[in-house]
CSV table of C-alpha atoms in Angstrom, one decimal:
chain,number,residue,atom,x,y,z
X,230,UNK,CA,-162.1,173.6,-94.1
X,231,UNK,CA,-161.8,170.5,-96.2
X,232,UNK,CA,-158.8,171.8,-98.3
X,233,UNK,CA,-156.9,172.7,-94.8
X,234,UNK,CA,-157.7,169.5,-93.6
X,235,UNK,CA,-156.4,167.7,-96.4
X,236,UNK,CA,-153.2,169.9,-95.8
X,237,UNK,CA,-152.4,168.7,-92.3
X,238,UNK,CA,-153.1,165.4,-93.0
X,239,UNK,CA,-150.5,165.7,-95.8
X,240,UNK,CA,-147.7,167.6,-93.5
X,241,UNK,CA,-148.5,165.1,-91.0
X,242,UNK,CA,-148.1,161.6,-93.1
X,243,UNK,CA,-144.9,163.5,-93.8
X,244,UNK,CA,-143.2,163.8,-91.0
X,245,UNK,CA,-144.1,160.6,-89.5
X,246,UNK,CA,-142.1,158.7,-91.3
X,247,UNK,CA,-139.2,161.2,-90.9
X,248,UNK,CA,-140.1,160.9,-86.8
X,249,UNK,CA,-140.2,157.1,-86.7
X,250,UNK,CA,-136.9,156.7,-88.7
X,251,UNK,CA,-135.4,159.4,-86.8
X,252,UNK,CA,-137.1,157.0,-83.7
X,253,UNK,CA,-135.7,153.8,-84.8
X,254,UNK,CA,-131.7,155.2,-85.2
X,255,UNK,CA,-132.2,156.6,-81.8
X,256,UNK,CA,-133.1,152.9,-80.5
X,257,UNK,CA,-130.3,151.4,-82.3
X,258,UNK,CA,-127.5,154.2,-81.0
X,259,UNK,CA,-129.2,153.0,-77.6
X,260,UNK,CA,-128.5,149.5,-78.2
X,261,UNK,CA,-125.0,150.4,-79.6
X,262,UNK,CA,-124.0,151.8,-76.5
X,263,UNK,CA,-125.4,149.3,-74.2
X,264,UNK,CA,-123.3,147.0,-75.9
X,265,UNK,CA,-120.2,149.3,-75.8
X,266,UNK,CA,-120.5,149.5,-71.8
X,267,UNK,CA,-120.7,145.9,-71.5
X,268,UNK,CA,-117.6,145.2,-73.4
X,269,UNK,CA,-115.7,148.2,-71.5
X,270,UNK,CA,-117.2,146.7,-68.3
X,271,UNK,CA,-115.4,143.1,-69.4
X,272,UNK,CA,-112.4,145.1,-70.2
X,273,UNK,CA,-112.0,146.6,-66.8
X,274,UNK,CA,-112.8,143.4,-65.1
X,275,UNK,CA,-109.8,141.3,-67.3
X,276,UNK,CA,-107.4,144.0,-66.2
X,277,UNK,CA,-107.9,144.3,-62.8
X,278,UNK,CA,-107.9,140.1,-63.2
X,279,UNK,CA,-104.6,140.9,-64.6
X,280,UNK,CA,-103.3,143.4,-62.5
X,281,UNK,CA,-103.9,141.4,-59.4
X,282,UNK,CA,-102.3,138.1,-61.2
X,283,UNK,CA,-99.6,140.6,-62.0
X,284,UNK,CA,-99.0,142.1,-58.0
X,285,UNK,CA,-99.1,138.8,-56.8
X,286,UNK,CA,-96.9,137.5,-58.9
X,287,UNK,CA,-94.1,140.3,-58.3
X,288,UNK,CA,-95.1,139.7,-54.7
X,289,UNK,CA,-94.0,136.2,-55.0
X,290,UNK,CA,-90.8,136.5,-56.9
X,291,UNK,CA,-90.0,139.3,-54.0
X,292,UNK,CA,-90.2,136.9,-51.4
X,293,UNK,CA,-88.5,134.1,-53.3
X,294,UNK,CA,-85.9,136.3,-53.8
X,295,UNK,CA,-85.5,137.3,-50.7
X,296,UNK,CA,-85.8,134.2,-49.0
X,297,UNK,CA,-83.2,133.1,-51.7
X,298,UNK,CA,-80.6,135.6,-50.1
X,299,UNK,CA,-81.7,135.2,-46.6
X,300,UNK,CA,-80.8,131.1,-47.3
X,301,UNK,CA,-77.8,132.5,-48.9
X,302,UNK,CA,-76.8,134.0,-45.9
X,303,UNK,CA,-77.5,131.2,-43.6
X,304,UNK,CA,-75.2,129.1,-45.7
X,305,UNK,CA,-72.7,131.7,-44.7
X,306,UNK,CA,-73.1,131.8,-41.3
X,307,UNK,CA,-72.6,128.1,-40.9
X,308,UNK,CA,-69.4,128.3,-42.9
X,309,UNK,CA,-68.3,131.1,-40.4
X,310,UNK,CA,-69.8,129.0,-37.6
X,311,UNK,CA,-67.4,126.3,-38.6
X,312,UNK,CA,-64.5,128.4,-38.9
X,313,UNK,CA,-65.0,129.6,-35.5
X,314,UNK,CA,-65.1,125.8,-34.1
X,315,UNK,CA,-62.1,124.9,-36.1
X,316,UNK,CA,-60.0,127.8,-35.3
X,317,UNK,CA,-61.2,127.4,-31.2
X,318,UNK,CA,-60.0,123.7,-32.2
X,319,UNK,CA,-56.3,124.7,-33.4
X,320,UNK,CA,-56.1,127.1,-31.1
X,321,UNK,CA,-56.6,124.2,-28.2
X,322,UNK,CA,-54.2,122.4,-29.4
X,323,UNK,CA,-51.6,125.4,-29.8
X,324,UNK,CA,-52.3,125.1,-25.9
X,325,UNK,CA,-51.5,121.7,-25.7
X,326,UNK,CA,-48.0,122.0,-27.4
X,327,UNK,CA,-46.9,124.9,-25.4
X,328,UNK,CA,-47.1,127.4,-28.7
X,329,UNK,CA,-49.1,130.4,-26.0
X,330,UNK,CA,-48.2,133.0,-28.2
X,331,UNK,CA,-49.5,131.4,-31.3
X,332,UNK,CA,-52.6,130.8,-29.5
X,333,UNK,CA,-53.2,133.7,-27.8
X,334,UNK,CA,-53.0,135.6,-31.2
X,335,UNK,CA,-55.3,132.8,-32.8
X,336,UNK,CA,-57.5,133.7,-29.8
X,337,UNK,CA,-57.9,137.4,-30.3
X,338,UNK,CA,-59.0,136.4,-33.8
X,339,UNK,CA,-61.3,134.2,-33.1
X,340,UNK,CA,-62.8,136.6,-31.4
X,341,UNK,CA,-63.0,139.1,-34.0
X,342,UNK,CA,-64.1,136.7,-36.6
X,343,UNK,CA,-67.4,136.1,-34.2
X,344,UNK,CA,-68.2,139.5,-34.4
X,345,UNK,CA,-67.9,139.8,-38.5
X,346,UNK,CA,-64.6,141.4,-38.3
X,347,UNK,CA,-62.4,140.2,-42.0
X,348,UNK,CA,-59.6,139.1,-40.6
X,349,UNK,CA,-58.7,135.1,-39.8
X,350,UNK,CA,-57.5,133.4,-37.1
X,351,UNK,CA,-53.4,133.0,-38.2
X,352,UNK,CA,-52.6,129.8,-39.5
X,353,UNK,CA,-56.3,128.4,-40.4
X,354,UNK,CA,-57.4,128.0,-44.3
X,355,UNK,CA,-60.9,129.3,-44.6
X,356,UNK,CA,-62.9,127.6,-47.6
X,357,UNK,CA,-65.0,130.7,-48.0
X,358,UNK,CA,-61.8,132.3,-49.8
X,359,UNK,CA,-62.7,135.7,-48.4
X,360,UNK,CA,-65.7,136.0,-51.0
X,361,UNK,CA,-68.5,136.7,-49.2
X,362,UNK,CA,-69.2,139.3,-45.9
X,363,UNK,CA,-68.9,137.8,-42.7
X,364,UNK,CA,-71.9,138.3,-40.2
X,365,UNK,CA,-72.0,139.5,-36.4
X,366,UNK,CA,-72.5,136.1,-34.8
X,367,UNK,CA,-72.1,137.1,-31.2
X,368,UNK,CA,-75.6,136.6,-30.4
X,369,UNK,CA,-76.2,133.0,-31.5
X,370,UNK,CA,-77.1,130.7,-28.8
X,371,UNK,CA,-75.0,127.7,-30.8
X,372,UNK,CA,-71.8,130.5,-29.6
X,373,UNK,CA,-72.1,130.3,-25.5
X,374,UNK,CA,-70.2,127.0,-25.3
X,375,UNK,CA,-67.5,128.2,-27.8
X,376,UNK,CA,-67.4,131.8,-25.5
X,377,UNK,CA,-67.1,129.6,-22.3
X,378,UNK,CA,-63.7,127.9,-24.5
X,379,UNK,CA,-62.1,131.0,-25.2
X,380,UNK,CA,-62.3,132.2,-21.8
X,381,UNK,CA,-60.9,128.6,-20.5
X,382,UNK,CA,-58.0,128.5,-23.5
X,383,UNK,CA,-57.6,132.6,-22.5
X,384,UNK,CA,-56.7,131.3,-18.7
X,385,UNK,CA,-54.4,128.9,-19.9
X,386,UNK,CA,-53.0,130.9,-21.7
X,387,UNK,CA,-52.2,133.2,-18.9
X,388,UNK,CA,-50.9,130.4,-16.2
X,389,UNK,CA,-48.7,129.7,-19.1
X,390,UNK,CA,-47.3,133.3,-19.0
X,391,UNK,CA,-47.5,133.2,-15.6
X,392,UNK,CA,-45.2,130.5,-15.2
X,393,UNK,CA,-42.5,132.2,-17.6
X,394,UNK,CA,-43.0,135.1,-15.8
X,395,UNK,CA,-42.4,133.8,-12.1
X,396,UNK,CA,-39.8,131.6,-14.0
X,397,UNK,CA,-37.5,134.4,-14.9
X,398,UNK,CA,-38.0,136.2,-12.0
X,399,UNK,CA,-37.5,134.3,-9.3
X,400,UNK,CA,-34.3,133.0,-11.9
X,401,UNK,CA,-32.7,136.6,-11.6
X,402,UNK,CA,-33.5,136.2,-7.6
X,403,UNK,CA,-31.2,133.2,-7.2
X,404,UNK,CA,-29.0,134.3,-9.5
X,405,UNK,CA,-28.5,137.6,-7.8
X,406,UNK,CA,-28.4,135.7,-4.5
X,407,UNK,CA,-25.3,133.6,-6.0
X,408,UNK,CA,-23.2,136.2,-8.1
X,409,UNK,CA,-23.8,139.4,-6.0
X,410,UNK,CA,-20.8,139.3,-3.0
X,411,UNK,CA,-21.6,140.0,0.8
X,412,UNK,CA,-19.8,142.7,1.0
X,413,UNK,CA,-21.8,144.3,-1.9
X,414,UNK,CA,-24.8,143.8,0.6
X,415,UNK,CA,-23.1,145.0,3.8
X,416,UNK,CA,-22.1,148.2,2.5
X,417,UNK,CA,-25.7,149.1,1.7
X,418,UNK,CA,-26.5,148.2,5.3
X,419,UNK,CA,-23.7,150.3,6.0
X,420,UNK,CA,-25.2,153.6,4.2
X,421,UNK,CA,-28.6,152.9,4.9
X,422,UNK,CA,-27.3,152.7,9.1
X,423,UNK,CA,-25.9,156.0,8.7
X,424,UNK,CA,-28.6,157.4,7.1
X,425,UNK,CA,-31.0,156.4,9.8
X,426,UNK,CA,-28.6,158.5,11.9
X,427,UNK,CA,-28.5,161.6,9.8
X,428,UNK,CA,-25.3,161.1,8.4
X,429,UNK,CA,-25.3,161.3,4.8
X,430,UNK,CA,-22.7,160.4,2.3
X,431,UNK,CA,-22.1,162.8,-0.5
X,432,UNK,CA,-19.6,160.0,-2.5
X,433,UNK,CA,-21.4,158.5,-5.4
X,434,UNK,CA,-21.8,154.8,-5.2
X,435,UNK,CA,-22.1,152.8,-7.9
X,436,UNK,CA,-25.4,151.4,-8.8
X,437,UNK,CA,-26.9,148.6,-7.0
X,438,UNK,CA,-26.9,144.9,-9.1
X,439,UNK,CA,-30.7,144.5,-8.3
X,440,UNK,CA,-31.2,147.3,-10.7
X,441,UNK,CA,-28.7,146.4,-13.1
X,442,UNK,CA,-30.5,144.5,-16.2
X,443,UNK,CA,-29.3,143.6,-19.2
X,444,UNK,CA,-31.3,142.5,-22.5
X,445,UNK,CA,-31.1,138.6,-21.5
X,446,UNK,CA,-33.9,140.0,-18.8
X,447,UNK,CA,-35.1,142.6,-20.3
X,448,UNK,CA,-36.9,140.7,-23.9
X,449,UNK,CA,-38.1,138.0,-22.1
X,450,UNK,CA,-39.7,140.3,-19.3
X,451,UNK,CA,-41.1,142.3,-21.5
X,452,UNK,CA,-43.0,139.5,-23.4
X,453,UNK,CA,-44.4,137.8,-20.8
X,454,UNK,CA,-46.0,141.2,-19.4
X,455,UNK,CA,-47.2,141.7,-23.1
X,456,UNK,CA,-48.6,138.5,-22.9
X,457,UNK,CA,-50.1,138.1,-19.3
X,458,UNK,CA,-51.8,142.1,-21.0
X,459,UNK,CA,-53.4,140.0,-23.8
X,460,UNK,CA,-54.8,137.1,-21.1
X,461,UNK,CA,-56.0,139.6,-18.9
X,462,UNK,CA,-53.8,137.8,-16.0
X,463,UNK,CA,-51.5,141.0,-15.0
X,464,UNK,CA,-52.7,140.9,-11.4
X,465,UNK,CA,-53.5,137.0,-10.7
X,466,UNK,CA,-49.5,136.9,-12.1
X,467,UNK,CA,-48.3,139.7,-9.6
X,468,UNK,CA,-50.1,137.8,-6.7
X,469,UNK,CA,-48.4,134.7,-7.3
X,470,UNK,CA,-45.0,136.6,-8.0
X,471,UNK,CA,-45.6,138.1,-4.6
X,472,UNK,CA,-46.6,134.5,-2.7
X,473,UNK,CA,-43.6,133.1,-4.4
X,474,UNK,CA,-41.1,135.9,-4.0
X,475,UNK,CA,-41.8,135.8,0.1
X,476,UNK,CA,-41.4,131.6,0.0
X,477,UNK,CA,-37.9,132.0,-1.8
X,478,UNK,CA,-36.7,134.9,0.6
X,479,UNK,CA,-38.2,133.1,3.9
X,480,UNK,CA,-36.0,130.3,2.5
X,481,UNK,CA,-33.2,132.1,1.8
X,482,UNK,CA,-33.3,133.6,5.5
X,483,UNK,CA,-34.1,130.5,6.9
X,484,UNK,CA,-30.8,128.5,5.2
X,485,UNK,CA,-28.1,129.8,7.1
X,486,UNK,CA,-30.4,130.1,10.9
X,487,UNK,CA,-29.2,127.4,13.6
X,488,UNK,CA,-31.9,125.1,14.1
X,489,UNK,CA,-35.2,126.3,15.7
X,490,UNK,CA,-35.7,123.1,17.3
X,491,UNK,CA,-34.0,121.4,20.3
X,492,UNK,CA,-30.9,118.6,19.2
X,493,UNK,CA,-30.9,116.6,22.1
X,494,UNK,CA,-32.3,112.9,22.4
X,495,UNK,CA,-35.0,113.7,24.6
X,496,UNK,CA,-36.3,116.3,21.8
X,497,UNK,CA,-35.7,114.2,19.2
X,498,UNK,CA,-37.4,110.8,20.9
X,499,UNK,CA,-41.3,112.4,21.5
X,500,UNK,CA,-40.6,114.2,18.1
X,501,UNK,CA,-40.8,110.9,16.5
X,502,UNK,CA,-42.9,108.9,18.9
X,503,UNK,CA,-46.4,108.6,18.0
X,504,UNK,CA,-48.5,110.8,19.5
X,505,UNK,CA,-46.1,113.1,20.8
X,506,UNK,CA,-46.5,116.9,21.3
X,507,UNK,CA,-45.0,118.9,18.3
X,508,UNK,CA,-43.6,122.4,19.2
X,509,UNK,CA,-45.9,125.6,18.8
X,510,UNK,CA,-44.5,128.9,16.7
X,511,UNK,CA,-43.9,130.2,19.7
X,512,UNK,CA,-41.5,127.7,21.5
X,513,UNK,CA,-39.1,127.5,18.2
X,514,UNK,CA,-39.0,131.0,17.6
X,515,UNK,CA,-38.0,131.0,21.5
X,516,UNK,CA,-35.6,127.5,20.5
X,517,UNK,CA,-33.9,129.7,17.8
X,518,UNK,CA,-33.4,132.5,19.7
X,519,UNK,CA,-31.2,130.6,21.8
X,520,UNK,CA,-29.2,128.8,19.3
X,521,UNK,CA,-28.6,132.3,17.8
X,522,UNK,CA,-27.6,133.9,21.3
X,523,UNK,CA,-25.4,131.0,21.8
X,524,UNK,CA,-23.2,131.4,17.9
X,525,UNK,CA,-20.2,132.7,18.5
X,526,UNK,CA,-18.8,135.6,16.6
X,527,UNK,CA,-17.1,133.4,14.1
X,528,UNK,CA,-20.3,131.6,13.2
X,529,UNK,CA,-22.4,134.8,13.2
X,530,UNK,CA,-20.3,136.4,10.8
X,531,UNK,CA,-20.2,133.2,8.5
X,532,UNK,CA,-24.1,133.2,8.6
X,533,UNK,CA,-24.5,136.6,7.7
X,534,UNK,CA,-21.8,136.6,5.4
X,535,UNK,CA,-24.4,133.3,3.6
C-alpha cells in the first residue's frame, strides 16, 4: 500500500503542474479575446460614425446641388419673364405706330415664348443668347396681367384690320357706284323682270362688274382676312361690314329721292320753332310718297338713271 501510495502521489504532483499551466494559457486566451471583442466593438462603432457622417454628407451635397439648379432655373425664368414684358412692350408700341402686322406676328410669339416654345418674338434681342431651355410659364400668377395685354393689343389689332378691311370695301362700293353705267344696271333689271315672268334668255351676257376683281382688290382683301384670322375678329369685322354696307346703300338710295319732308313756309316755320312737333316715320314716308307721285317722267328717269 505504501509503495502505491507513493505512486499516485507522484503521477499526481505531475500532472498538476501540467493542469495549472494548461489552466493559466486558457485564462490568458480568455483575456485575449475579451480584448479582441472590445476593439472590434470600437471598430464597428467608428464605422457606422463614419458611415452616417458619410450619408449625410452625400445627403447634403444632393440638396445643394439641387437647390443650386433649381436657383439656376429661377434665374431663367426671370430672364424669360423679362423677355415676355419687353416683347408685350414692343409689341404695344408696334400698335401705336400703325405696324399691325408686325405686331400681330410679335404677338403670336409672345405667346409661344410663355409657354417654353424656342422661338422669339421678331425683332426683340434676347440676352439669354438661346443657351439655356426655356420653361412653361403659363401658370405663373406674375403672367395674368401680361395675358389680359395680349388679349387688349390682340383687339386692337383686329379694329385695325377691321378698319382696312371696311376701308377697301366700302372703296370698291363707291367706286363701283361711280364707274359702272346705268344702263349696265338696267339691263340686269331687265333679265331679272323677265325671268320673274318665265322668260329666259339663252344669249350669254357678259359678266357682271360687281364680280369682276382685279389684283389691286384682290392682295389687299386677302390680307386683311388673313389678319382679322390671326386676331380672332372675322365675325365682329363682318358685322360692322354689314352695318356699314346698309348705311352707304340707304345713302346711296336716299341721294337722288325728292325730299321726304314738306317745302313750304308753314313746314319749315314749326320745324325750327322751338318746341315744335317734328314729323313721325310715318308722315315722311307718306311726304315722300307724294313728292315721288308728283316727278314727272323726265325727273324719274334722271333719278333712276343716279
Amino acid at each position: 500500500m505504501d509503495t502505491v501510495e507513493m505512486h499516485l502521489i507522484s503521477s499526481i504532483s505531475t500532472a498538476s503542474t501540467s493542469f495549472f499551466a494548461a489552466l493559466g494559457s486558457l485564462r490568458e486566451l480568455h483575456l485575449e479575446a475579451a480584448q479582441s471583442v472590445a476593439k472590434i466593438q470600437s471598430l464597428r462603432g467608428d464605422l457606422a460614425k463614419l458611415d452616417k457622417e458619410m450619408a449625410v454628407g452625400g445627403l447634403k451635397i444632393v440638396a445643394m446641388r439641387r437647390r443650386r439648379e433649381n436657383v439656376r432655373k429661377l434665374g431663367h425664368a426671370m430672364q424669360q419673364l423679362r423677355d415676355v414684358v419687353g416683347a408685350v412692350a414692343h409689341c404695344e408700341e408696334q400698335v401705336d405706330k400703325g405696324e399691325i402686322e408686325d405686331a400681330l406676328e410679335g404677338l403670336a410669339s409672345v405667346e409661344r415664348l410663355i409657354v417654353g416654345q424656342p422661338n422669339g418674338p421678331q425683332g426683340q434681342r434676347h440676352d439669354r443668347d438661346d443657351k439655356f431651355p426655356l420653361q412653361n410659364l403659363s401658370g405663373i400668377k406674375a403672367l395674368d396681367s401680361v395675358g389680359n395685354d395680349i388679349a387688349y393689343l390682340r383687339k386692337r389689332v383686329g379694329k385695325g384690320f377691321e378698319t382696312r378691311f371696311l376701308q377697301a370695301l366700302l372703296g370698291d362700293l363707291r367706286k363701283h357706284v361711280d364707274q359702272v353705267p346705268s344702263t349696265a344696271t338696267f339691263q340686269r333689271w331687265d333679265k331679272a323682270s323677265q325671268r320673274s315672268r318665265g322668260h329666259h334668255d339663252r344669249v350669254p351676257s357678259a359678266q357682271p362688274a360687281y364680280l369682276r376683281m382685279d389684283d389691286s382688290m384682290r392682295s389687299p382683301l386677302r390680307a386683311n382676312l388673313e389678319g382679322l384670322a390671326q386676331a380672332d375678329s372675322i365675325m365682329p369685322a363682318a358685322m360692322a361690314f354689314r352695318e356699314a354696307a346698309l348705311r352707304e346703300v340707304k345713302a346711296l338710295i336716299k341721294r337722288p329721292l325728292p325730299s321726304s319732308s314738306d317745302d313750304d313756309v308753314e313746314s319749315t316755320m314749326s320745324a325750327s320753332t322751338p318746341g315744335g312737333r317734328q314729323k313721325t316715320q310715318q308722315e315722311k314716308s307718306s311726304v315722300l310718297a307724294r313728292n315721288l307721285r308728283a316727278l314727272d317722267a323726265d325727273d324719274a328717269e334722271t333719278m333712276l338713271k343716279q
